[in-house]
PDB file of C-alpha atoms in Angstrom:
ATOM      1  CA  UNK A   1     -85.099  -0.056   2.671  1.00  0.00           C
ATOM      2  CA  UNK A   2     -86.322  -2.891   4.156  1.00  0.00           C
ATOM      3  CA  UNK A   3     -85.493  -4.611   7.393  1.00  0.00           C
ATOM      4  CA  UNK A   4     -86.690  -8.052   8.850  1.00  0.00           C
ATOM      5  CA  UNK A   5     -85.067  -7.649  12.280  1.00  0.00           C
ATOM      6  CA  UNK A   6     -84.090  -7.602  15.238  1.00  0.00           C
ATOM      7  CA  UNK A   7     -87.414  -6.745  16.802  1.00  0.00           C
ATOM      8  CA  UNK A   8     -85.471  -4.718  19.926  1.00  0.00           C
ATOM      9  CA  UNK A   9     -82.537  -2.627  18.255  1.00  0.00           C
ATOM     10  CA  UNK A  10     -79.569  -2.176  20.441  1.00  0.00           C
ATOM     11  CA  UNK A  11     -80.020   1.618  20.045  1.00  0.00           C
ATOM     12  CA  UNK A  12     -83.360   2.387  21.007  1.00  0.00           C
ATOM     13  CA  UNK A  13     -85.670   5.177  22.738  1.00  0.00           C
ATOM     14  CA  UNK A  14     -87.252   4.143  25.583  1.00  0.00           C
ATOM     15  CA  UNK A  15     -90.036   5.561  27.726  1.00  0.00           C
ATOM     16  CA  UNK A  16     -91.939   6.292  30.938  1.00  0.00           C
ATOM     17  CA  UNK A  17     -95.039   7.794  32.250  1.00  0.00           C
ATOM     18  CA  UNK A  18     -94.447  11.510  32.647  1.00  0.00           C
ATOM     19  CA  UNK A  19     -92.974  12.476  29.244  1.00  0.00           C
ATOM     20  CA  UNK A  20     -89.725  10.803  30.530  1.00  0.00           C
ATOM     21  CA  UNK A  21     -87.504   9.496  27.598  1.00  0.00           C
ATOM     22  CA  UNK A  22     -84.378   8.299  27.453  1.00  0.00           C
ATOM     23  CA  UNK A  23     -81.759   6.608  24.584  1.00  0.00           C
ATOM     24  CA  UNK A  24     -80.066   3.077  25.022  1.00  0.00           C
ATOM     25  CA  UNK A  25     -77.371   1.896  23.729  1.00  0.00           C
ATOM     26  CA  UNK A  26     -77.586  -1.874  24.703  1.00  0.00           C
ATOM     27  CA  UNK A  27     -77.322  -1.400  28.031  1.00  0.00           C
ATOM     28  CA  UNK A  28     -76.288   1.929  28.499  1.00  0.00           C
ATOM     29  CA  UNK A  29     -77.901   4.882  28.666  1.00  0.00           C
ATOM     30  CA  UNK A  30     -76.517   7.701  26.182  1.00  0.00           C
ATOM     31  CA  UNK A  31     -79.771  10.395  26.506  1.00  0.00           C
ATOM     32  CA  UNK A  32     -82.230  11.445  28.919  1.00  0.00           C
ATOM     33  CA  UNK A  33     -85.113  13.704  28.282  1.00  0.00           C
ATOM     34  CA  UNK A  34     -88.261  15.352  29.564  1.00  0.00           C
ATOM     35  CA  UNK A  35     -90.682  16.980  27.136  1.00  0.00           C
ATOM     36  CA  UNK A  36     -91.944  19.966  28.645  1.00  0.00           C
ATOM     37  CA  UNK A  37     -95.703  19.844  29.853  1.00  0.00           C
ATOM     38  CA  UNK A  38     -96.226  22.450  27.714  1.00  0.00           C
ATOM     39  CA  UNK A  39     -95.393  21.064  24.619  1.00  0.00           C
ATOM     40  CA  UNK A  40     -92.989  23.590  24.014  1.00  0.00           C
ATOM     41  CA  UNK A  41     -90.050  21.762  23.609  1.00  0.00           C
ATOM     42  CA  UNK A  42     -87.386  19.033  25.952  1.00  0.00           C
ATOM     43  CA  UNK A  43     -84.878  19.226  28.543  1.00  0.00           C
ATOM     44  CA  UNK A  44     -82.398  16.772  28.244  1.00  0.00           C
ATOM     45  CA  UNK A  45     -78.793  15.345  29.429  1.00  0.00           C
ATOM     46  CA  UNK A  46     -75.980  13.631  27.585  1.00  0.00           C
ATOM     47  CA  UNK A  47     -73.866  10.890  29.512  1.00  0.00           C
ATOM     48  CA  UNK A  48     -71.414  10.690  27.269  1.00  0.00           C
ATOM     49  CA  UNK A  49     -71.705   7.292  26.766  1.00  0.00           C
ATOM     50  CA  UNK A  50     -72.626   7.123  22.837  1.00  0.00           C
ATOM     51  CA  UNK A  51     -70.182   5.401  20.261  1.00  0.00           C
ATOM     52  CA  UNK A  52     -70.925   5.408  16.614  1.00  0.00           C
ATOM     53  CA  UNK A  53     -72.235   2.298  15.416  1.00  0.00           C
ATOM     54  CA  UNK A  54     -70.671   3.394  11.836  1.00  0.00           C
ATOM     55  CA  UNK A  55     -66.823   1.759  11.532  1.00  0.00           C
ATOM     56  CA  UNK A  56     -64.508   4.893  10.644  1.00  0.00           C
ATOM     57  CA  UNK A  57     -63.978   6.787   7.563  1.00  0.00           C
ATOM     58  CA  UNK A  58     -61.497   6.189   5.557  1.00  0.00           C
ATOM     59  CA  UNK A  59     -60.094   9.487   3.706  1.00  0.00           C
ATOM     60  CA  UNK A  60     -59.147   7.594   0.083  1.00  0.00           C
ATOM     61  CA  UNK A  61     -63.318   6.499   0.557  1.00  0.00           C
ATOM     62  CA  UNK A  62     -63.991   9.641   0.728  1.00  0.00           C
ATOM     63  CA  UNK A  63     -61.791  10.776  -2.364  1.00  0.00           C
ATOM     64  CA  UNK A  64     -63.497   8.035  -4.149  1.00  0.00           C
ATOM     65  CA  UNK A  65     -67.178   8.910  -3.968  1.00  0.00           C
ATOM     66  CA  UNK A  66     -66.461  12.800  -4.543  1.00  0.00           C
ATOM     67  CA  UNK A  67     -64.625  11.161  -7.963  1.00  0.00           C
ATOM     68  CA  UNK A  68     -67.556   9.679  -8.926  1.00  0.00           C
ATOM     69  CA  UNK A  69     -70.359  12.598  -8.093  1.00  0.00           C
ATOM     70  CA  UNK A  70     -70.386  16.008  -7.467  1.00  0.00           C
ATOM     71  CA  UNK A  71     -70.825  16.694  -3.469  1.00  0.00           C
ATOM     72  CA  UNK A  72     -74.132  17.299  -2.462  1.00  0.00           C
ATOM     73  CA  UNK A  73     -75.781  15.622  -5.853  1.00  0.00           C
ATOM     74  CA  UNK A  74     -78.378  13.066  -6.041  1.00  0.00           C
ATOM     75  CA  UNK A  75     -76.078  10.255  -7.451  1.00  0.00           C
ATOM     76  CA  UNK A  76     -73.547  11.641  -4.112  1.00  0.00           C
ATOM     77  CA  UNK A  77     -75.764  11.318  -1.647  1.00  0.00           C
ATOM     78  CA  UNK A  78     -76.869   7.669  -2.842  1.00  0.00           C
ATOM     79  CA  UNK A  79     -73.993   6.625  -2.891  1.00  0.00           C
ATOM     80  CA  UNK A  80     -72.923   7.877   0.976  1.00  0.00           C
ATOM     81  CA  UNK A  81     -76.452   5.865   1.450  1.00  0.00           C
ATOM     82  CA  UNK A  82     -75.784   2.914   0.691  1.00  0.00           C
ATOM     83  CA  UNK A  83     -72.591   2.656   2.584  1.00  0.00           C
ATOM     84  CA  UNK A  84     -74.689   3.542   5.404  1.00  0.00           C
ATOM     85  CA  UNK A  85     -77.021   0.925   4.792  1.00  0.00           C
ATOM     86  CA  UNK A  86     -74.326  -1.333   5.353  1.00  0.00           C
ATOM     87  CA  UNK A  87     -72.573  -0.070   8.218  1.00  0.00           C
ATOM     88  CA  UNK A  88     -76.164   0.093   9.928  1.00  0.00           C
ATOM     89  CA  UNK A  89     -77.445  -3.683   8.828  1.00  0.00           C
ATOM     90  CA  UNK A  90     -73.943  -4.808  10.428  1.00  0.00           C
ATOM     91  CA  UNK A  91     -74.126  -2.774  13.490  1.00  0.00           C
ATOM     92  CA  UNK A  92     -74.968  -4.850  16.981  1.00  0.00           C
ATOM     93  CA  UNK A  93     -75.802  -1.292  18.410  1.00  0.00           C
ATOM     94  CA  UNK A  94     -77.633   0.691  15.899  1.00  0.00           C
ATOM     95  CA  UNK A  95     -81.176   2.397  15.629  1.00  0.00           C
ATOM     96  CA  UNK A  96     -82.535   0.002  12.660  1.00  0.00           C
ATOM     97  CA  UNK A  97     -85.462  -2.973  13.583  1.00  0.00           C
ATOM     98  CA  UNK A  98     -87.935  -4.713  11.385  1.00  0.00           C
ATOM     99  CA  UNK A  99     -90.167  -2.391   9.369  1.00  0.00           C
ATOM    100  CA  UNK A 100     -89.533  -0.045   6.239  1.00  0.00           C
ATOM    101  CA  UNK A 101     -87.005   3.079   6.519  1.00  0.00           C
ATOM    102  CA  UNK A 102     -85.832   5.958   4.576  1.00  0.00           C
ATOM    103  CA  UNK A 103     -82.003   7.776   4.672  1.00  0.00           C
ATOM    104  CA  UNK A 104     -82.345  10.317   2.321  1.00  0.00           C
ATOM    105  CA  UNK A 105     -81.368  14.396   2.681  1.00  0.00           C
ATOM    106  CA  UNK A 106     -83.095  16.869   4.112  1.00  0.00           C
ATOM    107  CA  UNK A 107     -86.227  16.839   1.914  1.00  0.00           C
ATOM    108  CA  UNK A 108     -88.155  18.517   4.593  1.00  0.00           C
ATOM    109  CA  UNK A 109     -85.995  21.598   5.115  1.00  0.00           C
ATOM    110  CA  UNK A 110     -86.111  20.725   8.570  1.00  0.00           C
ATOM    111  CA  UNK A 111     -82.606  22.487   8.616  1.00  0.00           C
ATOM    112  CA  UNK A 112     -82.894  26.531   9.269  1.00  0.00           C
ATOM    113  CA  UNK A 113     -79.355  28.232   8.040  1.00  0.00           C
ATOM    114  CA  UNK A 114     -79.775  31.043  10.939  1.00  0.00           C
ATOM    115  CA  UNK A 115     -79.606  27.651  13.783  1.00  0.00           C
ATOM    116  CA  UNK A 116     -76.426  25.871  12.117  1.00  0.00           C
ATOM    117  CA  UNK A 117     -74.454  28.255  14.081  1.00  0.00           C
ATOM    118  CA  UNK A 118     -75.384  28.128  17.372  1.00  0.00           C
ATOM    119  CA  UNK A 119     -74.329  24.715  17.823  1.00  0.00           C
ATOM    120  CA  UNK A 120     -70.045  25.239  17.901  1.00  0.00           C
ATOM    121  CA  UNK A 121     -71.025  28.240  20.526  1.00  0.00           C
ATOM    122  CA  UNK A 122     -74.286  26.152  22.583  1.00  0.00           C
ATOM    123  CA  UNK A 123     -73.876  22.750  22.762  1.00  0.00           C
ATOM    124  CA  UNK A 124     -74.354  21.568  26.402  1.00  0.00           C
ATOM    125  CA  UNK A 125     -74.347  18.149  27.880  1.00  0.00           C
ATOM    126  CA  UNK A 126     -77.364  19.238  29.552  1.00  0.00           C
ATOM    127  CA  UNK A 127     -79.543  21.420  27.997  1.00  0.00           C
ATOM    128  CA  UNK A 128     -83.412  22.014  26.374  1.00  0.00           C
ATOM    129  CA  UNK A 129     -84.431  22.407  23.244  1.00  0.00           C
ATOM    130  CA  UNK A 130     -87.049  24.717  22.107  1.00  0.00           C
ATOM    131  CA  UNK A 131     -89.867  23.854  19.696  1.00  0.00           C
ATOM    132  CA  UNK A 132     -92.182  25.779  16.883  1.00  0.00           C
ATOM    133  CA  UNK A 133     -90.525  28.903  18.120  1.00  0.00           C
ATOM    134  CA  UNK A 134     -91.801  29.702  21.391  1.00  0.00           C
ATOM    135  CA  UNK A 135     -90.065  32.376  22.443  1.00  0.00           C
ATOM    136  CA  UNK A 136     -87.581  30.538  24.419  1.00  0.00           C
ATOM    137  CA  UNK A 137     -83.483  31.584  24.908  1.00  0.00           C
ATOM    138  CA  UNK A 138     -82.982  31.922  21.232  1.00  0.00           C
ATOM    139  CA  UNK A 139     -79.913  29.652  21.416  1.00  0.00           C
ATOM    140  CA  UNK A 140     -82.020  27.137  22.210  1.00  0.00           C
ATOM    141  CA  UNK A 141     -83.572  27.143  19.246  1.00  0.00           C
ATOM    142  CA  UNK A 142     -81.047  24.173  17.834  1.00  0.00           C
ATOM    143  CA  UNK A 143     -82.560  21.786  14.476  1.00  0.00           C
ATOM    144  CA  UNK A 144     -79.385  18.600  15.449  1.00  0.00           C
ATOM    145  CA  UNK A 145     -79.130  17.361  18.613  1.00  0.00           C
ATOM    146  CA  UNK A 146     -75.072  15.547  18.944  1.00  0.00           C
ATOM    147  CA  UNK A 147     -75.142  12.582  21.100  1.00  0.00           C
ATOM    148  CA  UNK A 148     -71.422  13.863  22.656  1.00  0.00           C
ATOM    149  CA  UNK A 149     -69.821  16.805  23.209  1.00  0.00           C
ATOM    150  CA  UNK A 150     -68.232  18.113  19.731  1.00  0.00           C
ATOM    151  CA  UNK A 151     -64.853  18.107  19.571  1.00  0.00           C
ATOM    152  CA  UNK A 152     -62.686  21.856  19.488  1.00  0.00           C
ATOM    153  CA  UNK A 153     -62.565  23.146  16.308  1.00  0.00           C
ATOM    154  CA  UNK A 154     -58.546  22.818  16.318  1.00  0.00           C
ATOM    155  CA  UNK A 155     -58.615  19.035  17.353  1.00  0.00           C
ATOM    156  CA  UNK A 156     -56.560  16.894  15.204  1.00  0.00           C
ATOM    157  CA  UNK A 157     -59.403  14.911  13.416  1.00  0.00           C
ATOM    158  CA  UNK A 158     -61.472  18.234  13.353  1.00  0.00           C
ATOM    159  CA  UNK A 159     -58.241  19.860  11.173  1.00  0.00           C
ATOM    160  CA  UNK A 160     -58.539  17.044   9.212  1.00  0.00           C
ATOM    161  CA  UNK A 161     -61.761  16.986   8.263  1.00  0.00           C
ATOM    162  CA  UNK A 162     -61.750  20.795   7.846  1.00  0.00           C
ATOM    163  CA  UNK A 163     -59.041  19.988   5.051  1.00  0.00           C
ATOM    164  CA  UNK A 164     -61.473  17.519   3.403  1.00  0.00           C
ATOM    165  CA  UNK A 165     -64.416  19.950   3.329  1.00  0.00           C
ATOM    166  CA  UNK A 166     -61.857  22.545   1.839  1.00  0.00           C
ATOM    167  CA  UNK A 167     -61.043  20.188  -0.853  1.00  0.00           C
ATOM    168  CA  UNK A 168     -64.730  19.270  -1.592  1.00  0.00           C
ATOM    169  CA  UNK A 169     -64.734  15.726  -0.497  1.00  0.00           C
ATOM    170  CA  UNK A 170     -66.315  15.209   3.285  1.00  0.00           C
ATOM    171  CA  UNK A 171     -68.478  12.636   3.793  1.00  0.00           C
ATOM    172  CA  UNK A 172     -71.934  13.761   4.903  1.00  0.00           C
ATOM    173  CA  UNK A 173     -73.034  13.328   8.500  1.00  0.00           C
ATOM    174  CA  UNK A 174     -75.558  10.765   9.166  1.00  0.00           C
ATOM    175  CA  UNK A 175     -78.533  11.769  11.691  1.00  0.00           C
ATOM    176  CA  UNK A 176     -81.248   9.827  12.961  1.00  0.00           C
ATOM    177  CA  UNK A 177     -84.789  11.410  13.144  1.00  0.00           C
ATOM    178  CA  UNK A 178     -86.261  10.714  16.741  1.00  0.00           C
ATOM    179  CA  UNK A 179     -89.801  11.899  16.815  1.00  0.00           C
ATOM    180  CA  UNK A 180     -89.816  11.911  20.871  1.00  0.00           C
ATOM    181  CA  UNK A 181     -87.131  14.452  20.893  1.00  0.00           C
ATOM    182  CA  UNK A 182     -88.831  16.249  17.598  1.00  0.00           C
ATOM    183  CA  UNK A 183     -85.556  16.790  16.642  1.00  0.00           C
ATOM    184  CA  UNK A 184     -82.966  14.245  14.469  1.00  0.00           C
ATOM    185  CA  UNK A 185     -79.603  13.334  16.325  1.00  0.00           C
ATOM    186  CA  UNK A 186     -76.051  12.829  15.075  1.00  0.00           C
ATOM    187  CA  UNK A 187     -75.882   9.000  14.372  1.00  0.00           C
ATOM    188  CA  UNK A 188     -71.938   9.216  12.910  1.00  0.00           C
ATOM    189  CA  UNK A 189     -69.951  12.650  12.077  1.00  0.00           C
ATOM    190  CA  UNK A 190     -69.691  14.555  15.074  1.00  0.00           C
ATOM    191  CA  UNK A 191     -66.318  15.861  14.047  1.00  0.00           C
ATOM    192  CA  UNK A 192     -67.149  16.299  10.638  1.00  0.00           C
ATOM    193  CA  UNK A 193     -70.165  18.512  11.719  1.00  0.00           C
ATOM    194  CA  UNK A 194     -67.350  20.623  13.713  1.00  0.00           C
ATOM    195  CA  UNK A 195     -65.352  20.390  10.695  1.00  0.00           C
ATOM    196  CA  UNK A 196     -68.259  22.039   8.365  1.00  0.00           C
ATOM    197  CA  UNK A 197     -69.390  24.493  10.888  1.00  0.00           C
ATOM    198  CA  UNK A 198     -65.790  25.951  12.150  1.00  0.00           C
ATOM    199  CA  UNK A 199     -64.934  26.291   8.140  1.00  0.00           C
ATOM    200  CA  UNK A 200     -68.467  28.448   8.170  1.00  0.00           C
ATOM    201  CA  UNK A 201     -69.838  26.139   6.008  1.00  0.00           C
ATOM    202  CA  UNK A 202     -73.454  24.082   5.851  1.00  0.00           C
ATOM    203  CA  UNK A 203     -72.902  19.995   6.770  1.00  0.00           C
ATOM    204  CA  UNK A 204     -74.622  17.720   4.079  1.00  0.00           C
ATOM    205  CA  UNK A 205     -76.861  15.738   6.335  1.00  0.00           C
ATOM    206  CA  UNK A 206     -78.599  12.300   5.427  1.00  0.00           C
ATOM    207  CA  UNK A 207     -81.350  11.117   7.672  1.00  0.00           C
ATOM    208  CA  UNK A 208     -82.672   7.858   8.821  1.00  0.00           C
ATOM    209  CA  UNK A 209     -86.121   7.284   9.746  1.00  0.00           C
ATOM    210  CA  UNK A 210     -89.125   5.278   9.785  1.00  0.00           C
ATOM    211  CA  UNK A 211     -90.785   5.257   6.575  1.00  0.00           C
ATOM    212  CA  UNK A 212     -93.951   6.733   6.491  1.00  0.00           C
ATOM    213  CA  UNK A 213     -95.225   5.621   3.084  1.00  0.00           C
ATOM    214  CA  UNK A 214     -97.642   2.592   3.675  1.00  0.00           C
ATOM    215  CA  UNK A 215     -99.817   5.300   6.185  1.00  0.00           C
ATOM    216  CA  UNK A 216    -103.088   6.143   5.376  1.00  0.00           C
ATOM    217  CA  UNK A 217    -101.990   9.840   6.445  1.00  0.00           C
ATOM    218  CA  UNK A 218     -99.846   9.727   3.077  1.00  0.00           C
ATOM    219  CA  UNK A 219    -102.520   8.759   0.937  1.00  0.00           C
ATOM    220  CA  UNK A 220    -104.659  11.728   2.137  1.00  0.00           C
ATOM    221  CA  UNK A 221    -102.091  14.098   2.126  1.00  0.00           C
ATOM    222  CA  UNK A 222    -101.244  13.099  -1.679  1.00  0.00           C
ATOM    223  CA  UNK A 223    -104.292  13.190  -2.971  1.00  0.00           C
ATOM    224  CA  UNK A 224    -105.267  16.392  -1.797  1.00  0.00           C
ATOM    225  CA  UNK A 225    -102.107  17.568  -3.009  1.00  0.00           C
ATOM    226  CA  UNK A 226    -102.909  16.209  -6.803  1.00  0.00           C
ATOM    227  CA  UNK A 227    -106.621  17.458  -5.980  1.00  0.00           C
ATOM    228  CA  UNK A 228    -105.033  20.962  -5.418  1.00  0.00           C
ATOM    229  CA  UNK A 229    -102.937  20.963  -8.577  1.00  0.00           C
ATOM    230  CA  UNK A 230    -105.766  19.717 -10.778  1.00  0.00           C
ATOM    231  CA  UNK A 231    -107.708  22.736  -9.899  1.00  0.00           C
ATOM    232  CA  UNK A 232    -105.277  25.066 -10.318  1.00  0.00           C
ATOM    233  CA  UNK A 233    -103.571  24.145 -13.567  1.00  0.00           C
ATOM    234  CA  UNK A 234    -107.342  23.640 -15.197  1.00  0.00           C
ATOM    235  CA  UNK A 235    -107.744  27.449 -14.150  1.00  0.00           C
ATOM    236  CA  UNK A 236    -104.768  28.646 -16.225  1.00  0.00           C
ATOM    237  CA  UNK A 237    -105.047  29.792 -19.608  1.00  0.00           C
ATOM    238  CA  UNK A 238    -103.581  32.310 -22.248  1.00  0.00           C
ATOM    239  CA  UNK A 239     -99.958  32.258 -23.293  1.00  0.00           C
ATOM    240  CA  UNK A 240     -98.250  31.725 -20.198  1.00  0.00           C
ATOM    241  CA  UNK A 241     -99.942  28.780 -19.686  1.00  0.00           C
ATOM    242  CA  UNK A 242     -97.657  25.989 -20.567  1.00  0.00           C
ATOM    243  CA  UNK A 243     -95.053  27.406 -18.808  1.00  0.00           C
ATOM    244  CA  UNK A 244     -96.769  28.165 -15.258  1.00  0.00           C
ATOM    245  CA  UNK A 245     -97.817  24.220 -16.109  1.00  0.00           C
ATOM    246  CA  UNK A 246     -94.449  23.260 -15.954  1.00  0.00           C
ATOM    247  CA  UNK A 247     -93.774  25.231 -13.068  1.00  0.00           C
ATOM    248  CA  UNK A 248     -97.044  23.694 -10.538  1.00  0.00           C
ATOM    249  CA  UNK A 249     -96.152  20.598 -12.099  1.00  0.00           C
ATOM    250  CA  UNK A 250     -92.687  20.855 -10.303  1.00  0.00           C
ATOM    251  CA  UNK A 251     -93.952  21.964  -7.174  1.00  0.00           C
ATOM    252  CA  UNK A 252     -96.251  18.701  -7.143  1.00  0.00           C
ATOM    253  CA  UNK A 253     -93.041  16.516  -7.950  1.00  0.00           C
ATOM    254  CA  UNK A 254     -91.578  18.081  -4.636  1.00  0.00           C
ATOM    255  CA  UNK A 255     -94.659  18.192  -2.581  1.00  0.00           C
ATOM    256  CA  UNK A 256     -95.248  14.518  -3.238  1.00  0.00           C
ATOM    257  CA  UNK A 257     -91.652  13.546  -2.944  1.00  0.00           C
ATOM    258  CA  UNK A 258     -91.819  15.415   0.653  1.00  0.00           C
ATOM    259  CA  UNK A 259     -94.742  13.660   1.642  1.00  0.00           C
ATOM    260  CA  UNK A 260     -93.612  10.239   0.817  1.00  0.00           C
ATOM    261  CA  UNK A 261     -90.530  10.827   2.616  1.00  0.00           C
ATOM    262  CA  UNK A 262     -91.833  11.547   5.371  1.00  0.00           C
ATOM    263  CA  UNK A 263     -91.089  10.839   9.069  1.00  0.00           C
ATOM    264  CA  UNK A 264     -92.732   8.090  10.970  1.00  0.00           C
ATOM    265  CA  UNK A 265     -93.050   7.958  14.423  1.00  0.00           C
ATOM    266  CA  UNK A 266     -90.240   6.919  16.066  1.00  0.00           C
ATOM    267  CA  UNK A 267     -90.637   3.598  18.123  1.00  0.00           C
ATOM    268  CA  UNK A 268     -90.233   3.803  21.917  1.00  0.00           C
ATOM    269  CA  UNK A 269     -89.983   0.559  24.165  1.00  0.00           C
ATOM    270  CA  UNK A 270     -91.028   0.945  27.904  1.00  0.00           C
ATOM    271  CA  UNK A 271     -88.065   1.585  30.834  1.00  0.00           C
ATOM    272  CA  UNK A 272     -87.764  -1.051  32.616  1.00  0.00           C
ATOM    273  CA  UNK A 273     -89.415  -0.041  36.349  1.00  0.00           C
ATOM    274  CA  UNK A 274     -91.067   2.896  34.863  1.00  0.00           C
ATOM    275  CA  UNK A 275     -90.928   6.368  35.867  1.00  0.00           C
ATOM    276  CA  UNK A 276     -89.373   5.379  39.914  1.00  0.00           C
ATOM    277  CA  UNK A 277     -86.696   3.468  37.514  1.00  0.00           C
ATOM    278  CA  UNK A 278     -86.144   6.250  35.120  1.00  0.00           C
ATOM    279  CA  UNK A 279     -85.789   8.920  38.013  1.00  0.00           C
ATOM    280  CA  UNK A 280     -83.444   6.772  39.565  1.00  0.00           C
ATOM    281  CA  UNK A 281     -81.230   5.517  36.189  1.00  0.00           C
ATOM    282  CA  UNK A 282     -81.038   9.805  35.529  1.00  0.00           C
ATOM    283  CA  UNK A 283     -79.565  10.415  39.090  1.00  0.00           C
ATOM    284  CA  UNK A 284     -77.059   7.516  38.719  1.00  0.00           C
ATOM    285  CA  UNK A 285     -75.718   8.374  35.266  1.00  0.00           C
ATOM    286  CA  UNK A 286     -75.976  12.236  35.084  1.00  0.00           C
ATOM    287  CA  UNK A 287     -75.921  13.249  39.083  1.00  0.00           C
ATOM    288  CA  UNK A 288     -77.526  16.630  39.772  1.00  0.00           C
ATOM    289  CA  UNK A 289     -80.020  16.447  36.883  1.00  0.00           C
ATOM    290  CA  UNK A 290     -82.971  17.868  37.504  1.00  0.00           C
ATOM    291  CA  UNK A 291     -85.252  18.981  34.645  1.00  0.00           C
ATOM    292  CA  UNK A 292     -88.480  20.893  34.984  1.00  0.00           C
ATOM    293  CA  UNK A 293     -90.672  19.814  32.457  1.00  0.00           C
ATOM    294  CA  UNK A 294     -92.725  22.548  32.856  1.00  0.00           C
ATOM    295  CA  UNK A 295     -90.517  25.584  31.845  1.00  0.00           C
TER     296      UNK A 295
END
C-alpha cells in the first residue's frame, strides 16, 4: 500500500549513538533497547506505556469475516488486511509514514513453532532477546516481542477470545516488523495472542513493514533466483520431467513471492539530546535499568 504522509509517524523508533534505541509513541516512550556489541541480539525494557492504535474488535466482525473465508486462507487474511489498513491510515499514533508498505502473513517463516511457547511462561518487562541462535538462555530465544505485559490466561477478555479461537473465528494479531529490534512487535492483539497460546494453539499473525520491492537488492536476488531455476529445469529430462517442472516451478512462485515481500529497513529518527538524553529518558521511565550491551 501506499502512503503519502505524515513524514514523522506518531509511533516511531528512534535512535542514539551507542546502539541505543528506543519506541515513541507521540511523546511517550513505550520501548527501550540496546543491541548487544556483539551483534548477538538486544536488551530491552517495556514502560508500559503502549496503547493500540487499532479501535477494538468487535466479536459479530469477527463472525463476519470467518463467514466469508476460511481462517487462515488467502481471501481471510485480505480481508483482516484491509481493515487494518484502515484502522492504521486513521490512527494519530501509529507506525505508518510516506513510502510503500506491505501487511501480509508470515511469508518468511520468521515464526519457529518450538518459540511460540515460551512467551505465556517468559515474557518480561525487561528482558533480551537472543539472535541467529547464539547460544544464549534458550528462553530467550523469543520470534514476537509484546509491547505490554500479556494479560493471565483466565482474564475476562483472554476467556473470551479463547472462546472465539475455539469456535474458529479470532481475528489475527497484527505485528509490526522493526528491523532495529530484528524482531516484529505486537501492534494490536495482545490478548488474542494469550488467547491462541493458552488454548495451545498457533496465532495467525499479519505483518506490517516497509516494502522492500523498488530495491535494487530485490532485483538481484530475483534474478538469480530465475537464473537458478533456468538451469535446473533445462537439466531435467526423461519421464519425470514435467512433473519435477511443476514442482521447481512452485518453489520459484514462493521464492519470488518471499523476496518481494520482503522487509525493509525500518526507519529510525534521532533522540532528541542523543545518547546523554537517551540514558537519562531510560532512568526516568524504567528506574533501575541498566543493560549491558555487551553480554
Amino acid at each position: 500500500m501506499r502512503v503519502e504522509g505524515p513524514v514523522k509517524p506518531g509511533l516511531r523508533m528512534e535512535c542514539a549513538d551507542g546502539r541505543r534505541l528506543v519506541l515513541m509513541q507521540g511523546a511517550t516512550p513505550v520501548l527501550f533497547a540496546r543491541q548487544r556489541a556483539t551483534h548477538r541480539g538486544l536488551h530491552y525494557a517495556r514502560t508500559g506505556r503502549y496503547a493500540s492504535p487499532f479501535a477494538p474488535l468487535r466479536a459479530d466482525r469477527a463472525r463476519a469475516v470467518a463467514e466469508f473465508a476460511a481462517p487462515g486462507s488467502a481471501e481471510w487474511s485480505e480481508r483482516w488486511a484491509a481493515h487494518a489498513e484502515v484502522e492504521l491510515r486513521g490512527a494519530a499514533e501509529g507506525p505508518l509514514h510516506a513510502g510503500e508498505w506491505l501487511l501480509v502473513p508470515d511469508v518468511h517463516r520468521w515464526f519457529k513453532t518450538v518459540n511460540w511457547p515460551k512467551l505465556l511462561t517468559h515474557d518480561p518487562d525487561r528482558g533480551h532477546l537472543t539472535w541467529f541462535g547464539y547460544g544464549d538462555p534458550v528462553e530467550d530465544a523469543r520470534d514476537l516481542l509484546p509491547l505490554r505485559a500479556l494479560s493471565a490466561p483466565e482474564a475476562p477478555r483472554v476467556k473470551a477470545y479463547r472462546r472465539q479461537y475455539r469456535e474458529g473465528v479470532l481475528p489475527p494479531v497484527f505485528a509490526w516488523w522493526i528491523s532495529g529490534l530484528n524482531s516484529p512487535v505486537v501492534l494490536d492483539g495482545h490478548d488474542r495472542l494469550t488467547a491462541v497460546l493458552a488454548e495451545g494453539g498457533r496465532p495467525e499473525v499479519l505483518i506490517l513493514s516497509r516494502a522492500a520491492a523498488a530495491s535494487r537488492w530485490v532485483e538481484f536476488f530475483s534474478a538469480r533466483a530465475v537464473e537458478e531455476y533456468e538451469k535446473r529445469v533445462a537439466a531435467l529430462e526423461g519421464p519425470l520431467a514435467a512433473s519435477r517442472i511443476a514442482h521447481r516451478s512452485r518453489s520459484l512462485a514462493d521464492e519470488l513471492t518471499s523476496i518481494t515481500s520482503g522487509y525493509d529497513l525500518t526507519r529510525a529518527w534521532p533522540f532528541p539530546g542523543g545518547a546523554r538524553a537517551w540514558v537519562a529518558a531510560a532512568a526516568a521511565h524504567v528506574p533501575g535499568w541498566a543493560p549491558d550491551a555487551d553480554r
